[in-house]
Every structure is written in structure tokens, then in C-alpha cells.
Short mmCIF file of N, CA and C in Angstrom, two decimals:
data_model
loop_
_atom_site.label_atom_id
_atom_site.label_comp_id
_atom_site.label_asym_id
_atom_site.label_seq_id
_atom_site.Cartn_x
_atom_site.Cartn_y
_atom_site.Cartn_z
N UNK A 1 -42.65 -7.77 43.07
CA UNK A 1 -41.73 -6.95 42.30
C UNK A 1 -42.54 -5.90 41.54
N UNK A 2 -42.08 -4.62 41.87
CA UNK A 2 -42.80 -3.57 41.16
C UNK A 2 -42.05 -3.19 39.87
N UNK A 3 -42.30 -3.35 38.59
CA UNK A 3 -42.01 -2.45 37.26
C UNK A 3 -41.96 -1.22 37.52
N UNK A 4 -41.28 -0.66 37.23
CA UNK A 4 -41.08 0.71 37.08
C UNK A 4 -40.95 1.21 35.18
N UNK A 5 -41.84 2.70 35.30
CA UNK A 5 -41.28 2.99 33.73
C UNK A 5 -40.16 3.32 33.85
N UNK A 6 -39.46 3.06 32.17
CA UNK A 6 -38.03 3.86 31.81
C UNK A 6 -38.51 5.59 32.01
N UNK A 7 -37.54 5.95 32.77
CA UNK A 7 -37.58 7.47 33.10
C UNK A 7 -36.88 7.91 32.26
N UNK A 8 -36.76 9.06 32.17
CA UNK A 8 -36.21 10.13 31.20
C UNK A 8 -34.80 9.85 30.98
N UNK A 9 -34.41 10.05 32.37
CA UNK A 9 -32.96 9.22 32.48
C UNK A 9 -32.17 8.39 31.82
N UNK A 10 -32.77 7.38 32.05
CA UNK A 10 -32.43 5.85 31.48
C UNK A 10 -32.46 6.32 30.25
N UNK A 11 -33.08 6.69 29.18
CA UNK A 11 -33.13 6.69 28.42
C UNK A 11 -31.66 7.57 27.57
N UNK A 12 -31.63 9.22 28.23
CA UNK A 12 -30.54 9.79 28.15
C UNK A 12 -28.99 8.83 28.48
N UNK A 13 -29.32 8.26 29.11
CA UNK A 13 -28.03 7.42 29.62
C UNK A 13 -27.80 6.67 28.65
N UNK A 14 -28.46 5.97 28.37
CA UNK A 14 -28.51 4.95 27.32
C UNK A 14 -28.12 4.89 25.97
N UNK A 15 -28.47 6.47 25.41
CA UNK A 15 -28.31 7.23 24.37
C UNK A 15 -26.71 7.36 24.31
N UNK A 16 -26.25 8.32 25.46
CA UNK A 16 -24.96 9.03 25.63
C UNK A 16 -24.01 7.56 25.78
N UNK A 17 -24.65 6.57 26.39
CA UNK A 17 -23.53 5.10 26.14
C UNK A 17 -23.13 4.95 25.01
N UNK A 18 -24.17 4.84 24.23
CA UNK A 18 -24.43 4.27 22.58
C UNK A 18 -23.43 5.22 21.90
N UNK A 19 -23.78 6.55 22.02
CA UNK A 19 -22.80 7.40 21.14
C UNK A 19 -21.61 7.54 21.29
N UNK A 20 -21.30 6.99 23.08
CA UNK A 20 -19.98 6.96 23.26
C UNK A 20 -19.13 5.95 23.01
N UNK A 21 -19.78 4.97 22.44
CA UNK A 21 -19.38 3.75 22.53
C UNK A 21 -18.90 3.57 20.75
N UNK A 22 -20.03 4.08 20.46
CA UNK A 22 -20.18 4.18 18.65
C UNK A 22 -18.79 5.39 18.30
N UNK A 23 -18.63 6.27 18.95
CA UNK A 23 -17.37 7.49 18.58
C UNK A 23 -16.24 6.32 18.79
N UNK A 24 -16.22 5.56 20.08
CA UNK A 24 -14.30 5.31 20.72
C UNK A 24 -14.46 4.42 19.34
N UNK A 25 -15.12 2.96 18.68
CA UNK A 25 -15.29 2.57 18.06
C UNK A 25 -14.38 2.73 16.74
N UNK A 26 -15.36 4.17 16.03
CA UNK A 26 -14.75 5.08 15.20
C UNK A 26 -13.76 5.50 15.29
N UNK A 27 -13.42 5.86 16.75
CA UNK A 27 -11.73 7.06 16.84
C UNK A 27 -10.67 5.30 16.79
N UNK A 28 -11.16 3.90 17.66
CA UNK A 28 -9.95 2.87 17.16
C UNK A 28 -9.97 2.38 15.66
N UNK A 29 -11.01 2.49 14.99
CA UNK A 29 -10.92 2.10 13.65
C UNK A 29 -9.29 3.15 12.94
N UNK A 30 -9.84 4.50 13.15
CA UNK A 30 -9.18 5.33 12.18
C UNK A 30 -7.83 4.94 12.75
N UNK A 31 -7.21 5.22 14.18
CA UNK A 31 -6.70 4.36 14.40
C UNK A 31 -5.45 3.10 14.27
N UNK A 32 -6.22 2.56 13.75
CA UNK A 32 -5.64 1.10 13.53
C UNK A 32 -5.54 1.22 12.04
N UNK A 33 -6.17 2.08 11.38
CA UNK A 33 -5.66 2.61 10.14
C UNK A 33 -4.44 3.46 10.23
N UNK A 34 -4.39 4.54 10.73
CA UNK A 34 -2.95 5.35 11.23
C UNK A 34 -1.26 4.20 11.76
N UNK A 35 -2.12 3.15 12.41
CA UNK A 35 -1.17 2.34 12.88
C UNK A 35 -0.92 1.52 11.73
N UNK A 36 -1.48 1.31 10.04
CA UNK A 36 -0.99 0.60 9.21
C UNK A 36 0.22 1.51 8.51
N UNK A 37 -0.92 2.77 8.98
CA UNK A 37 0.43 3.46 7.74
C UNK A 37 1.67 4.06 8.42
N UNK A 38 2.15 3.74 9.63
CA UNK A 38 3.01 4.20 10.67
C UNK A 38 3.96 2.91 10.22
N UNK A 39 3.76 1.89 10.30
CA UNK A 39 4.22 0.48 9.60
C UNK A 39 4.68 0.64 8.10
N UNK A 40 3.59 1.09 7.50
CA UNK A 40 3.95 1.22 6.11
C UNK A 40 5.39 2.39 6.20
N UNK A 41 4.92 3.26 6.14
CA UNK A 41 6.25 3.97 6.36
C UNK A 41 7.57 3.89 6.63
N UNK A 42 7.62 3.16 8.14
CA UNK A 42 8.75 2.63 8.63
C UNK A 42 9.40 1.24 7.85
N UNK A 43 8.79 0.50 6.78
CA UNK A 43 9.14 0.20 5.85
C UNK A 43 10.07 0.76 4.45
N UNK A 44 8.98 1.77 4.37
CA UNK A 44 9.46 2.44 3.44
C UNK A 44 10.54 3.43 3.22
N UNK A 45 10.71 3.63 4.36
CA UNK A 45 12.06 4.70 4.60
C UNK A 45 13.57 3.63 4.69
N UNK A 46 13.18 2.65 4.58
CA UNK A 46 14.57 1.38 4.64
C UNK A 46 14.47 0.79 3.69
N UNK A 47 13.96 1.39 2.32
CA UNK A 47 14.15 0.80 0.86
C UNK A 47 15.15 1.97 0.73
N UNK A 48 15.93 1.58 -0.42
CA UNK A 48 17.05 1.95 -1.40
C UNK A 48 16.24 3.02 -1.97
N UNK A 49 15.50 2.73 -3.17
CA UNK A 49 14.87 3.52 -3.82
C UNK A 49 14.51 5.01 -3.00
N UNK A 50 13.96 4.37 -1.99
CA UNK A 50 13.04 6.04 -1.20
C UNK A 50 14.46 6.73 -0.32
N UNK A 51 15.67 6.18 -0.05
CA UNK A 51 16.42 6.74 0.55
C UNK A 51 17.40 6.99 -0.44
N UNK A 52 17.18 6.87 -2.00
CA UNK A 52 18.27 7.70 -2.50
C UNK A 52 17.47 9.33 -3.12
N UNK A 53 15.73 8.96 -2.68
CA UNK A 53 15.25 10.15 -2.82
C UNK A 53 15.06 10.65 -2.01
N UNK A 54 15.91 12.26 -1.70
CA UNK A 54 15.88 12.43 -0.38
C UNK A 54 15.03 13.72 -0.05
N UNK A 55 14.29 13.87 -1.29
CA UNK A 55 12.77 14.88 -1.12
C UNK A 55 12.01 13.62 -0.85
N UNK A 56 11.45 12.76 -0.50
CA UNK A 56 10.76 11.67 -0.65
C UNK A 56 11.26 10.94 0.78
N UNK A 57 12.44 10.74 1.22
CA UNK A 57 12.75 10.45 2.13
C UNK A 57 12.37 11.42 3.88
N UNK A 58 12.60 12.63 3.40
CA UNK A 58 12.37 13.76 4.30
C UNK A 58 10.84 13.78 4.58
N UNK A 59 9.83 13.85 3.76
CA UNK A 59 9.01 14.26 3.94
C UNK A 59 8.43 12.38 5.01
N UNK A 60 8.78 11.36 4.46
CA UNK A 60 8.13 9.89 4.76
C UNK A 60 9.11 9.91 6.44
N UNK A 61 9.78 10.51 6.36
CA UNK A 61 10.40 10.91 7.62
C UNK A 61 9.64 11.88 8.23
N UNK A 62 9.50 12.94 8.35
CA UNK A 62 8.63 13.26 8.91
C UNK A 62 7.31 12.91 9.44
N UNK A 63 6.78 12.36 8.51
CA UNK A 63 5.62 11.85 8.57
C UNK A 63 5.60 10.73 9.67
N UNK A 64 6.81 10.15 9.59
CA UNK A 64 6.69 9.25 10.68
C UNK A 64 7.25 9.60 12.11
N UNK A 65 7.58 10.28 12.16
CA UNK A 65 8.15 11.25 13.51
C UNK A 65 6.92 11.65 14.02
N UNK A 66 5.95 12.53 13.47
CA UNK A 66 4.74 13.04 13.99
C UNK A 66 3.82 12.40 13.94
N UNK A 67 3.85 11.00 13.62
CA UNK A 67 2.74 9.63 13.93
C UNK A 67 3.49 8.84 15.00
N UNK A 68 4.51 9.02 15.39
CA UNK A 68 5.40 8.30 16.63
C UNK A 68 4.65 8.83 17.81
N UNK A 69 4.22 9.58 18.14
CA UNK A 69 3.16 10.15 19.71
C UNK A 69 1.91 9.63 19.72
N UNK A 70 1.13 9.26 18.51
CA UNK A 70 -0.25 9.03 18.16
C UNK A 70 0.17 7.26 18.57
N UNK A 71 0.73 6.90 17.71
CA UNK A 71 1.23 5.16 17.55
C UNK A 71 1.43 4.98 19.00
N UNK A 72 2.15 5.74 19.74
CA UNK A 72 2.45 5.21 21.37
C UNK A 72 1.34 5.03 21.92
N UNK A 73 0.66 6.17 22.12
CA UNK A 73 -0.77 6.36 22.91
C UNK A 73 -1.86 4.58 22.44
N UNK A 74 -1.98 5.19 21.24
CA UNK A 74 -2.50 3.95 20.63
C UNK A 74 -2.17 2.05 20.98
N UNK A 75 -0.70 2.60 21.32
CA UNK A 75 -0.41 1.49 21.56
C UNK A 75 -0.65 0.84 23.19
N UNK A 76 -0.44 2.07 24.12
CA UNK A 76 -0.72 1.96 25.48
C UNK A 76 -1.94 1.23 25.66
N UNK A 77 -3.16 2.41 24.91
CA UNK A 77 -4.25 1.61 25.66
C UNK A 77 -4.63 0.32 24.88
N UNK A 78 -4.12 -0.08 23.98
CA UNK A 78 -4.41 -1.55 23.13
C UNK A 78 -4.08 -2.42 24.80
N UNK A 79 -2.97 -1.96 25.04
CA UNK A 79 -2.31 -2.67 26.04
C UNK A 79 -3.07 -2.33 27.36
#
């Protein structure tokens, strides 16, 4: 069996794994943070209190309308 050195290659490869691996990491953390507060929300828009405020209601509405595309995706590839 012949050893071979790590070539330049390997090494680049190895690197670009690591960072890619270390980013998806990072992008499911934030994530699974976005997916608490997509929850939180959809809570919060079915209290009394936040739906008799309906500057407060609109905006927690919104907010959850334009986290409804992110939450799907998110949810696909969990799955």
C-alpha cells in the first residue's frame, strides 16, 4: 500500500465541506428560531387581548403570512 500526500485538493475539499456544513448548520439554527416565532404568533393572534387590538393584530398578522413560505420550506426539508 502506497501513502500518498494530501494534495492541494483534499485539502480545498475539505475546507469547502466544513464551511458548508458549518453555514446549513447556522441557516437551520436561525431557522428553528423563525419556526418558534411563527408558533408564537399563531398563538398570539387567537388571544382576546391582541384581537381587540387591531393595530397589533394587523401587523402579528402579517407577520405571519410572510413567515408562512419560509415555515413550509423549512418544514419540507425537516421532512
Amino acid at each position: 500500500l502506497i501513502e500518498r500526500k494530501p494534495q492541494i485538493n483534499d485539502v480545498f475539499s475539505f475546507a469547502f465541506f466544513y464551511i458548508f456544513k458549518l453555514n446549513i448548520n447556522i441557516i437551520l439554527e436561525k431557522l428553528e428560531g423563525v419556526s418558534l416565532r411563527f408558533d408564537e404568533i399563531g398563538r398570539l393572534i387567537s388571544e382576546p387581548d391582541v384581537m381587540s387590538d387591531m393595530k397589533r393584530y394587523i401587523k402579528l398578522n402579517k407577520e405571519y403570512k410572510d413567515l408562512q413560505p419560509i415555515i413550509k420550506a423549512y418544514n419540507e426539508y425537516k421532512n
